[in-house]
PDB file of C-alpha atoms in Angstrom:
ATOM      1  CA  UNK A 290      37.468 114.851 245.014  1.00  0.00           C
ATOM      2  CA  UNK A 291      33.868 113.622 244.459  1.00  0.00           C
ATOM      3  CA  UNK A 292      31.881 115.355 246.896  1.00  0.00           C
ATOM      4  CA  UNK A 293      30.783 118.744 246.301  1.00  0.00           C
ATOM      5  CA  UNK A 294      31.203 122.097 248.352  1.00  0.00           C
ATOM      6  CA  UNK A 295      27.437 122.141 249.426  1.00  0.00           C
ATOM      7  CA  UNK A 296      27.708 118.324 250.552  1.00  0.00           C
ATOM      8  CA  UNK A 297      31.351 119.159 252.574  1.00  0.00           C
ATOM      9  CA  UNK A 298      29.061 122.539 254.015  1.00  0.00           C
ATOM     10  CA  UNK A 299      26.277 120.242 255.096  1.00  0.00           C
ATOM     11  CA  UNK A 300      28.356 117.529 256.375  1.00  0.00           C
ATOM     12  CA  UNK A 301      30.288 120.232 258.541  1.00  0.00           C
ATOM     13  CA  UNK A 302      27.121 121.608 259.919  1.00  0.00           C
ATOM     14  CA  UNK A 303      25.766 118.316 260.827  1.00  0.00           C
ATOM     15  CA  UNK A 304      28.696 116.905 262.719  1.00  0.00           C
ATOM     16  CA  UNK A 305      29.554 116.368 266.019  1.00  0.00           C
ATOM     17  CA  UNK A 306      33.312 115.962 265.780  1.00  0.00           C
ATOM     18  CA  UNK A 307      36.184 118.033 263.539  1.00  0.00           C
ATOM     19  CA  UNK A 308      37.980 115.373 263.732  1.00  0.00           C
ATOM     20  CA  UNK A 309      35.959 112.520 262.066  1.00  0.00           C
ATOM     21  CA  UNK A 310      34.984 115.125 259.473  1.00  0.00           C
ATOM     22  CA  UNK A 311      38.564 115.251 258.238  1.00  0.00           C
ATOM     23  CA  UNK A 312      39.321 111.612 258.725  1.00  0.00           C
ATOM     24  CA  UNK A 313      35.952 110.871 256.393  1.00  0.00           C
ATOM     25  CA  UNK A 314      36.694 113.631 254.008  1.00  0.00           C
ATOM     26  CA  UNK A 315      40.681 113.538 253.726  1.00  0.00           C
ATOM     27  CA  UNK A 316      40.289 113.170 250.012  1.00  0.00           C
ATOM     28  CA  UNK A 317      38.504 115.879 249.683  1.00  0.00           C
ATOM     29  CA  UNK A 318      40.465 118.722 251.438  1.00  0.00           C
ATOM     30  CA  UNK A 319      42.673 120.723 249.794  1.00  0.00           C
ATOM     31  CA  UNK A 320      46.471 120.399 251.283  1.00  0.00           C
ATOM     32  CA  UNK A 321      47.107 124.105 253.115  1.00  0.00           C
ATOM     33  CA  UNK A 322      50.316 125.121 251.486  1.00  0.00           C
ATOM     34  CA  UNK A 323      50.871 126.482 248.248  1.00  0.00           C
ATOM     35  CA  UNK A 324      53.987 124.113 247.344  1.00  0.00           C
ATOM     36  CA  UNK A 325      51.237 120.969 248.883  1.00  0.00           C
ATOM     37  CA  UNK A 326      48.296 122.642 246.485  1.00  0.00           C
ATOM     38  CA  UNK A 327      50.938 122.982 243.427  1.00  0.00           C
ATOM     39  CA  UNK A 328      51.956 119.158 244.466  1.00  0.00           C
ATOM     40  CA  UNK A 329      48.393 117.752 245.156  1.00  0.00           C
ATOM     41  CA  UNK A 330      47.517 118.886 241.257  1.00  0.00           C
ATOM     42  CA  UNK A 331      50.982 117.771 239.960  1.00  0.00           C
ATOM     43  CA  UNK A 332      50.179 114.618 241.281  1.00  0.00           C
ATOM     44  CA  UNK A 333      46.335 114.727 240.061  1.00  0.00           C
ATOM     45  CA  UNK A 334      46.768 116.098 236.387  1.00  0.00           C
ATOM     46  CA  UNK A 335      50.139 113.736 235.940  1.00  0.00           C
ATOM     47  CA  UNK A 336      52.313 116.822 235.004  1.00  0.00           C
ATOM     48  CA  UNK A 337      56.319 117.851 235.641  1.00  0.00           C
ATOM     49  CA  UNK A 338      57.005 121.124 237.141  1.00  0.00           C
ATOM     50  CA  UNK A 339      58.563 121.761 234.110  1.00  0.00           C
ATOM     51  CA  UNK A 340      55.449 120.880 232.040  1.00  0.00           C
ATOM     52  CA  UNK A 341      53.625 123.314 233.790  1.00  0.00           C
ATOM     53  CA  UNK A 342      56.239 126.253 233.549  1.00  0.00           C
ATOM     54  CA  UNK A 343      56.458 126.172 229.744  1.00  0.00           C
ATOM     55  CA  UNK A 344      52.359 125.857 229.802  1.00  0.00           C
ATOM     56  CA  UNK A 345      52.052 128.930 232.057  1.00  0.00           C
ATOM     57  CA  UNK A 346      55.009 131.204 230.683  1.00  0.00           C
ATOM     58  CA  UNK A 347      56.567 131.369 234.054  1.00  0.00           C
ATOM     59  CA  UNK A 348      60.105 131.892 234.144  1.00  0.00           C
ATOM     60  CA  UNK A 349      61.415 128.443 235.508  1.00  0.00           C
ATOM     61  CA  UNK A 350      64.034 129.712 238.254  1.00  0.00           C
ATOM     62  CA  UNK A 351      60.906 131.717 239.632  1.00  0.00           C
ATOM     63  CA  UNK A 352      58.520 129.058 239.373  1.00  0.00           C
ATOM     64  CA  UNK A 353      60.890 126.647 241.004  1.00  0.00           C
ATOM     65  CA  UNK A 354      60.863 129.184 244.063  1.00  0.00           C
ATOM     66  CA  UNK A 355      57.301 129.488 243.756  1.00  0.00           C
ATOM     67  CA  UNK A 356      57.216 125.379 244.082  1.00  0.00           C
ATOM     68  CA  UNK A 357      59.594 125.479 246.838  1.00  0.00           C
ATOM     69  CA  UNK A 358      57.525 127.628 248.752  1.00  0.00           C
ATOM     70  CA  UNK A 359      60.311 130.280 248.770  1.00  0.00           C
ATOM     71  CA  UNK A 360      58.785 132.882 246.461  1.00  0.00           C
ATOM     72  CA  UNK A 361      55.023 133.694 247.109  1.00  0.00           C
ATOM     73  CA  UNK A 362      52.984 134.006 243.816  1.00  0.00           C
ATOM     74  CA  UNK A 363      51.184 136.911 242.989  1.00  0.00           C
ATOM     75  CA  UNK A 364      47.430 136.653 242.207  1.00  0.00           C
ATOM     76  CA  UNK A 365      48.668 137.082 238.368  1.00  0.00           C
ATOM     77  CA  UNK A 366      51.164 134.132 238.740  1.00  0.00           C
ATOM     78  CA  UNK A 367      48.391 131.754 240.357  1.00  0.00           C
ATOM     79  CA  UNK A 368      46.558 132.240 237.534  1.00  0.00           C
ATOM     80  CA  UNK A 369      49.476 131.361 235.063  1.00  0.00           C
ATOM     81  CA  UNK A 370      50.208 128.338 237.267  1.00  0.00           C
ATOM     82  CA  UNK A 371      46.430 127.264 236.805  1.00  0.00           C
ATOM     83  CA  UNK A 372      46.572 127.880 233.016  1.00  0.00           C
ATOM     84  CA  UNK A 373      49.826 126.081 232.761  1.00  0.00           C
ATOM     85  CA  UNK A 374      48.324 122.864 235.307  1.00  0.00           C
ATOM     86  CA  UNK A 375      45.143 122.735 232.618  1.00  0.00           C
ATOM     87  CA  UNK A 376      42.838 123.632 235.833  1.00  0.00           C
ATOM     88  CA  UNK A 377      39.354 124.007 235.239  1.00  0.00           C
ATOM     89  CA  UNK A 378      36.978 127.453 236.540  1.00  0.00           C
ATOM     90  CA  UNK A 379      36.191 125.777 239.707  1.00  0.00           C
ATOM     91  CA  UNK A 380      40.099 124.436 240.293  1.00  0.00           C
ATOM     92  CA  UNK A 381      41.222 127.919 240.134  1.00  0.00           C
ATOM     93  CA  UNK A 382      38.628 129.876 241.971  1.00  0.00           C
ATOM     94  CA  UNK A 383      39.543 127.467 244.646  1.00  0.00           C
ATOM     95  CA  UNK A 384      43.254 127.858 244.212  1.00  0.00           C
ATOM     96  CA  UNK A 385      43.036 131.459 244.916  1.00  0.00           C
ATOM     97  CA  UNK A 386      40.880 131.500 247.273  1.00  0.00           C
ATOM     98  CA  UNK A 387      43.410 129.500 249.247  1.00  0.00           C
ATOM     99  CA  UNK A 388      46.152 131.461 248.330  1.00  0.00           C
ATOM    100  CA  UNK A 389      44.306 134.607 250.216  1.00  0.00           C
ATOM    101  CA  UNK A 390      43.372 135.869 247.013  1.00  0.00           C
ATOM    102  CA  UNK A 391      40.268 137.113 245.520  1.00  0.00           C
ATOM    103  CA  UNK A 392      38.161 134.932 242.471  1.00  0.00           C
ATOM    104  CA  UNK A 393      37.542 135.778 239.097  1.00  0.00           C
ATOM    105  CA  UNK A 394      34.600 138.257 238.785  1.00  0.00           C
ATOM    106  CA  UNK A 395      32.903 138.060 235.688  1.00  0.00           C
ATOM    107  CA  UNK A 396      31.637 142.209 236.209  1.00  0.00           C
ATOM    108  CA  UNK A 397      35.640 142.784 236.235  1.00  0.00           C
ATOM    109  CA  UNK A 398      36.623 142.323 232.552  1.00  0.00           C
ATOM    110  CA  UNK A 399      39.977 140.770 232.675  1.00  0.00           C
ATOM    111  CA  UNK A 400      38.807 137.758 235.098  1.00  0.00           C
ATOM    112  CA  UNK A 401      36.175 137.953 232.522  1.00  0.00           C
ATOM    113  CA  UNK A 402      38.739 137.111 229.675  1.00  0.00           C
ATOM    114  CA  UNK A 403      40.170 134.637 232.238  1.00  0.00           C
ATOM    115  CA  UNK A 404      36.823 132.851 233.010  1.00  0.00           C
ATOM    116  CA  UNK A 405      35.811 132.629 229.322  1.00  0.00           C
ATOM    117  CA  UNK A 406      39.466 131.231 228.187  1.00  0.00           C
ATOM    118  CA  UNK A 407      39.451 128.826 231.397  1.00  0.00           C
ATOM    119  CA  UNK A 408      36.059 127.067 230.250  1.00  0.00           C
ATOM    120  CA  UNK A 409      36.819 127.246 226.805  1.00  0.00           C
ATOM    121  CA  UNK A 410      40.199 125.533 227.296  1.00  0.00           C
ATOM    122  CA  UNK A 411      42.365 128.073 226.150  1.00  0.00           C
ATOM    123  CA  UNK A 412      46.440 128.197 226.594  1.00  0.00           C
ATOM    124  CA  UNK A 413      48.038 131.725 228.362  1.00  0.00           C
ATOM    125  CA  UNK A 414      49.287 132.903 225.131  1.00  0.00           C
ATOM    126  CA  UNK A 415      45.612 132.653 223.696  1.00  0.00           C
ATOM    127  CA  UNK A 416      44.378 134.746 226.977  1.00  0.00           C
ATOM    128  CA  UNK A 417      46.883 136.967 226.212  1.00  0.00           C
ATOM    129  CA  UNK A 418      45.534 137.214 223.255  1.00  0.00           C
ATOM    130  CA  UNK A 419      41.942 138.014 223.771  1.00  0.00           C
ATOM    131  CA  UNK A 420      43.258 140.240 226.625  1.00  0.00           C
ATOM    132  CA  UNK A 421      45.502 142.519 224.280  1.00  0.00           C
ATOM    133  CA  UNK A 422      42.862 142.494 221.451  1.00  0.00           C
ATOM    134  CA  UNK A 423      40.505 144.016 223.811  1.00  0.00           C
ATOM    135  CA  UNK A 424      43.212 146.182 225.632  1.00  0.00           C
ATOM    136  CA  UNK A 425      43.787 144.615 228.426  1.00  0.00           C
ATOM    137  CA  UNK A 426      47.171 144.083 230.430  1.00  0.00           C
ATOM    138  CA  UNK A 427      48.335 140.187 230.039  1.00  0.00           C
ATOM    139  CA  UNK A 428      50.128 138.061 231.372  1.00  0.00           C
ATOM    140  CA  UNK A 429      53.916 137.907 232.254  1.00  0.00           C
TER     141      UNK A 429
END
């Protein structure tokens, strides 16, 4: 994925044809699933399901479910997943949004613990943390 969101808006906007647009950009659309998002970064970040399960605290028969497509993860457990796949700010704003849910918004102050720990690199158990030093409910 090289091309940025504006660039992808733009190109969209100028086009004549959906169809070229996706053939021309098939690198840089997300897949629409969550098992073919969890997958795509698998693939991209060269990590095991299993790698990311012990990085995001996720319970592994869950998260298997969750990677099978036959549990859908709550906005909490995208998160983990992102934290436990090493995904940057931009990675997991985009990850939820396709997962229907909302971003991190740095007025609430838990996504704010969430944005600072994703672009400082932090692990889930140092979010949690920062989230229970300031009183806030972490993850589990």
């Amino acid at each position: 994925m090289n091309k940025k969101t504006d660039d992808l808006f733009k190109i969209l906007e100028n086009g004549e044809n959906i169809g070229e647009y996706f053939s021309e950009n098939i690198e840089e659309i997300y897949p629409d699933s969550i098992p073919e998002i969890l997958a795509y970064f698998l693939k991209e970040k060269g990590l095991t399901k299993s790698q990311v399960l012990d990085n995001s605290l996720i319970e592994k028969h869950y998260g298997y479910q969750i990677f099978s497509g036959t549990k859908k993860p709550s906005r909490d457990k995208v998160i983990m997943l992102c934290f436990g796949m090493g995904l940057n700010l931009r990675e997991t704003q985009s990850f939820l949004k396709k997962c229907t849910y909302s971003e991190l918004y740095p007025r609430n102050r838990r996504d704010a613990v969430v944005i600072f720990c994703l672009q400082h690199d932090c692990s889930i158990m140092e979010t949690n943390d920062i989230l229970y030093e300031y009183s806030l409910p972490v993850f589990m």
